[in-house]
Short mmCIF file of C-alpha atoms and ligand atoms in Angstrom, two decimals:
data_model
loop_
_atom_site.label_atom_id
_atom_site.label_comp_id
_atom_site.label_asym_id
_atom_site.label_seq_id
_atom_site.Cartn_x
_atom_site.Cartn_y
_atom_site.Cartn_z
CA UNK O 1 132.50 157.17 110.82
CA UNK O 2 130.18 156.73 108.01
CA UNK O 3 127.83 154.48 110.15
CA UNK O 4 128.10 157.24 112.51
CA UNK O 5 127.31 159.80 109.76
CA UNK O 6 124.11 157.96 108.45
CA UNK O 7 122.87 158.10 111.86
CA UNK O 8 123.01 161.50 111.92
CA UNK O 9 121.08 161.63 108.74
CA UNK O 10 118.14 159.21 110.15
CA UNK O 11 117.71 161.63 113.31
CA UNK O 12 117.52 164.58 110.81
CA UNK O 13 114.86 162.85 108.84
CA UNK O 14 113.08 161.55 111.73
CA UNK O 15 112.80 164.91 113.28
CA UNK O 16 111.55 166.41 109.97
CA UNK O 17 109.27 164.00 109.65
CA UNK O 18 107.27 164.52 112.81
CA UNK O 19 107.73 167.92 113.48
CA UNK O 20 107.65 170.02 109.92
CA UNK O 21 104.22 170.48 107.77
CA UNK O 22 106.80 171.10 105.04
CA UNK O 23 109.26 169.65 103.28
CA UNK O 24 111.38 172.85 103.49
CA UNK O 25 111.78 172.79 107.33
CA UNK O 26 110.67 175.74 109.16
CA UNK O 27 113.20 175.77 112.26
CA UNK O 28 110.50 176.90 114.91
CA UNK O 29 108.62 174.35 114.02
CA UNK O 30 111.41 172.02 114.64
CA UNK O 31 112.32 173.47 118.09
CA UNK O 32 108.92 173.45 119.48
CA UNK O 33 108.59 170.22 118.23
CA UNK O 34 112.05 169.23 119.93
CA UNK O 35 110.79 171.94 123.18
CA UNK O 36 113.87 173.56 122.26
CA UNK O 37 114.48 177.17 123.68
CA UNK O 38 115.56 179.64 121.33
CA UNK O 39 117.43 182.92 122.10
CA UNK O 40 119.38 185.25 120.35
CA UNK O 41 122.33 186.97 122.47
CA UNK O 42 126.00 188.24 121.95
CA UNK O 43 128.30 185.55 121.66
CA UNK O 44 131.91 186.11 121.47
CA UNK O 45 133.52 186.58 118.29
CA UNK O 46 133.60 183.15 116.06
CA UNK O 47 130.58 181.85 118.19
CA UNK O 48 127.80 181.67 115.79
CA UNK O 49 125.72 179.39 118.23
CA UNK O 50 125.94 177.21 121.27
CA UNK O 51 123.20 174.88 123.17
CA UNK O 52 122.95 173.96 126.76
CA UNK O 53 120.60 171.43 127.38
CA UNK O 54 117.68 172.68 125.54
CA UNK O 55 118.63 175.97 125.07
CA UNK O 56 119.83 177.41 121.80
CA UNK O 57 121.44 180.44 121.41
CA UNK O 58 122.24 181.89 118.15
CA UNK O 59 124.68 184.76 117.92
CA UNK O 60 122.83 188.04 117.53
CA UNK O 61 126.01 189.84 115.62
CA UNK O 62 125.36 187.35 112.41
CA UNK O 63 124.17 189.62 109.62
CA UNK O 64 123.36 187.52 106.67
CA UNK O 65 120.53 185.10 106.65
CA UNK O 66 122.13 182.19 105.39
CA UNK O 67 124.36 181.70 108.15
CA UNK O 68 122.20 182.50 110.55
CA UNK O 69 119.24 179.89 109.01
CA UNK O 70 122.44 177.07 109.07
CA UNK O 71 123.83 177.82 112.88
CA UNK O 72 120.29 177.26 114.02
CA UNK O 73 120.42 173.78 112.05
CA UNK O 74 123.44 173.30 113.19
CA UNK O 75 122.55 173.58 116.81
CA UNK O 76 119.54 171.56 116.50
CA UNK O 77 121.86 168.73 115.11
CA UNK O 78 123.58 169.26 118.42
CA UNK O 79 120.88 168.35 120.42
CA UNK O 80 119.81 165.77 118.68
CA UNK O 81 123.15 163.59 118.74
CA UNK O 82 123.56 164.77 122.46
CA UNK O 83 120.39 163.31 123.34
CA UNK O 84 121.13 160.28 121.92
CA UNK O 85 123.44 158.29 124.12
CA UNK O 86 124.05 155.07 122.24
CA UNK O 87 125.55 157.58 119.26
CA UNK O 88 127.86 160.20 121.48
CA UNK O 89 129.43 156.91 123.28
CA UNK O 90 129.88 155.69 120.18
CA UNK O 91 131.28 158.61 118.53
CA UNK O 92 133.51 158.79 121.75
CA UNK O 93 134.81 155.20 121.21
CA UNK O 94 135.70 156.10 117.15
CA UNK O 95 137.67 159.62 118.16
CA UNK O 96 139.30 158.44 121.30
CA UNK O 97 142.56 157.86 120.22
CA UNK O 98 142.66 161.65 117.88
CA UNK O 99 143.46 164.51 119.85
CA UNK O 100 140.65 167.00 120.06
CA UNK O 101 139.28 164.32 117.89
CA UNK O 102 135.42 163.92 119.70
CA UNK O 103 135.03 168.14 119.30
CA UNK O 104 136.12 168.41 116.02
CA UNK O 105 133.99 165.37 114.92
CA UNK O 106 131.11 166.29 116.38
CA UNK O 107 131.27 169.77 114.61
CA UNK O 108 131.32 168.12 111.36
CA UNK O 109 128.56 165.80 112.10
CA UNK O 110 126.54 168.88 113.09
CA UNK O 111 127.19 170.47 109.65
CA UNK O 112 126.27 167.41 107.63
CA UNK O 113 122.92 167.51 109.91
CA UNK O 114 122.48 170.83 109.26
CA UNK O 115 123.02 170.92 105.67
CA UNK O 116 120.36 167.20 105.56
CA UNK O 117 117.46 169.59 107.34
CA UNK O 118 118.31 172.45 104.51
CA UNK O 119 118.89 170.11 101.69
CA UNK O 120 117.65 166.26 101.32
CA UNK O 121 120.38 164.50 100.10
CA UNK O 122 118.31 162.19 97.70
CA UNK O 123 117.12 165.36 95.86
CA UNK O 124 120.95 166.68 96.03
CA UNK O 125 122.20 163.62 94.08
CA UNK O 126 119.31 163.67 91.46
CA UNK O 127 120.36 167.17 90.89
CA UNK O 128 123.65 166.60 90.01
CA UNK O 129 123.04 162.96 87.93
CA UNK O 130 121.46 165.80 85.60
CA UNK O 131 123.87 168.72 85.90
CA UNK O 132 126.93 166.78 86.55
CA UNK O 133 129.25 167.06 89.59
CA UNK O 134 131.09 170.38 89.41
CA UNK O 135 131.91 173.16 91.71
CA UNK O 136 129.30 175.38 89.56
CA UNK O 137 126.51 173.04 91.12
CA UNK O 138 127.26 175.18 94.56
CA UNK O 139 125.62 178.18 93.28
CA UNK O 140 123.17 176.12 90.88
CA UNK O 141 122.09 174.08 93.95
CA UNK O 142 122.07 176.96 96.52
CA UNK O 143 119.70 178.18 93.81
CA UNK O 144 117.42 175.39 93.23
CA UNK O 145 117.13 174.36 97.16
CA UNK O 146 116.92 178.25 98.21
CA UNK O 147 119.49 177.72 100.51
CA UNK O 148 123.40 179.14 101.40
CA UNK O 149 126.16 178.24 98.81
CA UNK O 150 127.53 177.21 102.35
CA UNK O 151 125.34 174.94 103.69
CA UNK O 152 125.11 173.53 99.85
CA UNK O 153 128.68 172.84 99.81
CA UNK O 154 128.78 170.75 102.94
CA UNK O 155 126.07 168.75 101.49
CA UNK O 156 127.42 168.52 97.92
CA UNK O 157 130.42 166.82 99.90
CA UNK O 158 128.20 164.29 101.57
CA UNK O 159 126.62 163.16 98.39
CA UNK O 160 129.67 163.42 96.30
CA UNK O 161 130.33 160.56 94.10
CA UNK O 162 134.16 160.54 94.36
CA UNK O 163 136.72 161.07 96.79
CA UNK O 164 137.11 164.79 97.23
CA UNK O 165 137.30 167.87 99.53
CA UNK O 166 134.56 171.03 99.47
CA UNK O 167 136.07 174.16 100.87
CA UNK O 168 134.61 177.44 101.41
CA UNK O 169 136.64 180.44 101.58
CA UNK O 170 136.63 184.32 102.67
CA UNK O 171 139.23 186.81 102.63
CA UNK O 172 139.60 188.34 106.85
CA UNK O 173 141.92 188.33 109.71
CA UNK O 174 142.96 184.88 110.36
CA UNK O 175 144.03 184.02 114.13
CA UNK O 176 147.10 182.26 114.88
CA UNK O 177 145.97 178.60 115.72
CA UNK O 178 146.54 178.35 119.78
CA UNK O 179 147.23 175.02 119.60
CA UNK O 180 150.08 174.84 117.72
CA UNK O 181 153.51 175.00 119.68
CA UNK O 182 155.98 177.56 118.42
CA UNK O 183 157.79 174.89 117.31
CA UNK O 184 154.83 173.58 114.78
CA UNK O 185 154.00 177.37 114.27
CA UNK O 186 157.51 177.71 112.38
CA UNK O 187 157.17 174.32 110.26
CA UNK O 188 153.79 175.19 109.09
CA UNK O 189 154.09 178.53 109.44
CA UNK O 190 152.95 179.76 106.28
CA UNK O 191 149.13 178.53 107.04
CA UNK O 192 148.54 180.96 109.84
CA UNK O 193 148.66 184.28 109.89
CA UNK O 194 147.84 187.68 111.98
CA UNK O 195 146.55 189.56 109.03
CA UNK O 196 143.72 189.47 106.28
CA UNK O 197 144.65 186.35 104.35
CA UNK O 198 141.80 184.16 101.87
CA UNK O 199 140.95 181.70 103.99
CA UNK O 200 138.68 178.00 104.88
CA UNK O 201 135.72 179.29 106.97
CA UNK O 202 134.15 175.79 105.98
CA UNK O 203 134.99 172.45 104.84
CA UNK O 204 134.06 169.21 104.04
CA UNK O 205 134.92 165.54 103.11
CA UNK O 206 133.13 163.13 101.07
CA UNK O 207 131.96 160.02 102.59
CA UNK O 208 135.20 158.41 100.26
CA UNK O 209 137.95 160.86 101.44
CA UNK O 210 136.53 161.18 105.37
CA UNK O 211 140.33 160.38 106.46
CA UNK O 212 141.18 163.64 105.14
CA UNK O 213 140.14 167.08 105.96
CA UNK O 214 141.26 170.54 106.02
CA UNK O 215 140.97 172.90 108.74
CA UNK O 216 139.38 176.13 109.40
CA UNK O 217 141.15 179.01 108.85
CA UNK O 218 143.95 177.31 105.99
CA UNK O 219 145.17 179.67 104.56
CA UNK O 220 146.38 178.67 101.03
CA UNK O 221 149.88 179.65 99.26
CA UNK O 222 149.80 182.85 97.38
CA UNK O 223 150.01 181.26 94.00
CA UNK O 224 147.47 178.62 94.83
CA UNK O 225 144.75 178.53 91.87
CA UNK O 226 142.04 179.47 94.84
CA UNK O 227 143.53 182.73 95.43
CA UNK O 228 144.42 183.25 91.52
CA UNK O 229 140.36 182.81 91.57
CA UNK O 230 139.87 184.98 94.00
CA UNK O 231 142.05 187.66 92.81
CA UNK O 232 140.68 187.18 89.26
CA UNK O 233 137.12 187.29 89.97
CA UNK O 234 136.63 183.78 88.06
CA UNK O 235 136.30 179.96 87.82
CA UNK O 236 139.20 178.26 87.44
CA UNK O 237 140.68 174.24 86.78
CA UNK O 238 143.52 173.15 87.22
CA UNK O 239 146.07 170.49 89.08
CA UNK O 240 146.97 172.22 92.23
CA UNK O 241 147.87 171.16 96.08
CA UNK O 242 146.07 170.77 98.43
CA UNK O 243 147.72 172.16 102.04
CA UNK O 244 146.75 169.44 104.23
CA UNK O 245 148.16 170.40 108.13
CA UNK O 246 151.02 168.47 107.84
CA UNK O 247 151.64 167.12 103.93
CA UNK O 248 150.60 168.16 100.62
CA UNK O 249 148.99 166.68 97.87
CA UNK O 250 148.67 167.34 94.79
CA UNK O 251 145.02 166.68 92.46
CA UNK O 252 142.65 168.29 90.17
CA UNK O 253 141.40 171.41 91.62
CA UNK O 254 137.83 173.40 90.94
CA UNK O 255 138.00 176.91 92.35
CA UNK O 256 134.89 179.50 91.81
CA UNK O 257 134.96 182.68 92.83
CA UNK O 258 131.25 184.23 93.55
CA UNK O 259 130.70 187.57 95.74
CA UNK O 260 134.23 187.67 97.72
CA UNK O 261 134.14 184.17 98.55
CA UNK O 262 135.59 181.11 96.94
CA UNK O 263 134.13 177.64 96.86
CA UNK O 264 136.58 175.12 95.64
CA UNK O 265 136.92 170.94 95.09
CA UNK O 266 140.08 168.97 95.47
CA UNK O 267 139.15 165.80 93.55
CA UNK O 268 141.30 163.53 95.01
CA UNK O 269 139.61 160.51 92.26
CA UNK O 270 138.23 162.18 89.43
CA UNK O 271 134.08 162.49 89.53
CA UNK O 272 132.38 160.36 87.17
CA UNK O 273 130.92 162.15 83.75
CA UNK O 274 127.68 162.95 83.25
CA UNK O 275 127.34 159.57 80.67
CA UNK O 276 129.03 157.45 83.38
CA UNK O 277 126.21 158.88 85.88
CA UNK O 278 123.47 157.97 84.34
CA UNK O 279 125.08 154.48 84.25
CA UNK O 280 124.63 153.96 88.04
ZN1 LIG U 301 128.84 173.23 116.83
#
């Protein structure tokens, strides 16, 4: 997968490359470099944006900026690995034996393209080689690159020296997931709910820990330390578990709580110190 991921990156930073006058890109330049159509229209709800053929269409609904700047990058990273044959057959072949596995891959590769057209990854890791790799580099970063904590996040995972997990979480109505069987929905049933509930809307795996992800819409036990940050307004560390879909384990936990969201790691190896990172 990490062949597959670098890929990703090159098309990124070829399309950047040829089609932006800045670093920074501006997304119309990119889509009419690309001749890429772009609409706004009402999706339905949980759609932020969907292509077909060289159509975009964001989701008019979206209200904050931020989101709306990383679903357009997130499209574009759509087209881009559609177009490119060699890389969707080969994504096929890698997910063909994972239920649901080609979707749900190709929504992550999307985020790690749209987070590399927001936020150059070889800037990202000089960043933290002088800050150090925390969860309070989220909001330092979104800072420094003027971009979403979100799309910051996804990238932080990418470039993340360690084996870990980057969540990002909001308190709403979480759906019951229609794929599980009622069966499934009993045995896991305290990860899906019908009511308001802190929840993933985002996550991501480090290039080390890519075996292991956690779904949208987790929802995490009561006493986890990610609500106790939540509910406390605050940054907190501790050893805590992580609710995978179908085990748990347990590792040092970041959790920071900043405007009713949540952005948490799960370091499941601990991330070098700032003296051991200037070492490599
Ligand atoms: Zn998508």
């Amino acid at each position: 997968m990490n062949r597959i991921e670098n890929q990703v990156i090159d098309l990124v930073q070829n399309a950047v490359q040829k089609y932006s006058s800045t670093k920074n890109p501006n997304f119309g330049e990119i889509c009419s470099g690309l001749r890429l159509d772009v609409m706004e229209g009402v999706l339905p709800d949980g759609i932020d944006g969907m292509h077909s053929g060289n159509r975009i269409i964001i989701n008019s609904q979206i209200q904050n900026e931020e989101r709306k700047r990383f679903t357009q990058f997130h499209e574009v990273a759509h087209y881009l690995i559609e177009e490119n044959g060699d890389l969707t057959s080969e994504l096929r072949k890698y997910t063909c034996s994972q239920e649901d596995g080609y979707k749900r891959s190709l929504e992550v590769l999307c985020n790690i393209g749209a987070a590399e057209f927001l936020m150059p990854r070889e800037k990202f890791r000089k960043l933290y080689k002088t800050k150090g790799f925390n969860v309070e580099l989220i909001l330092y970063a979104a800072h420094h690159f003027r971009s979403s904590p979100i799309a910051t996040t996804i990238q932080l995972a990418q470039v993340a020296p360690n084996k870990c997990i980057a969540v990002v979480c909001e308190n709403g109505l979480v759906p019951n997931a229609p794929a599980l069987s009622q069966a499934s929905f009993f045995t896991t049933g305290n990860q899906y709910y019908n009511k308001s509930k802190l929840h993933v809307i985002y996550s991501a795996s480090s290039p080390a820990a890519s075996d292991r992800w956690l779904g949208k819409y987790t929802v995490f036990p009561d006493d986890h330390l990610v609500n106790q940050a939540y509910s406390q307004s605050k940054m907190l560390k501790d050893e805590s578990e992580i609710p995978f879909p179908s085990w748990k384990e347990l590792c040092t936990c970041e959790a920071l709580y900043n405007r009713n969201r949540v952005y948490a790691l799960f370091h499941l190896t601990p991330p070098p110190s700032l003296d051991q990172m200037t070492l490599f």
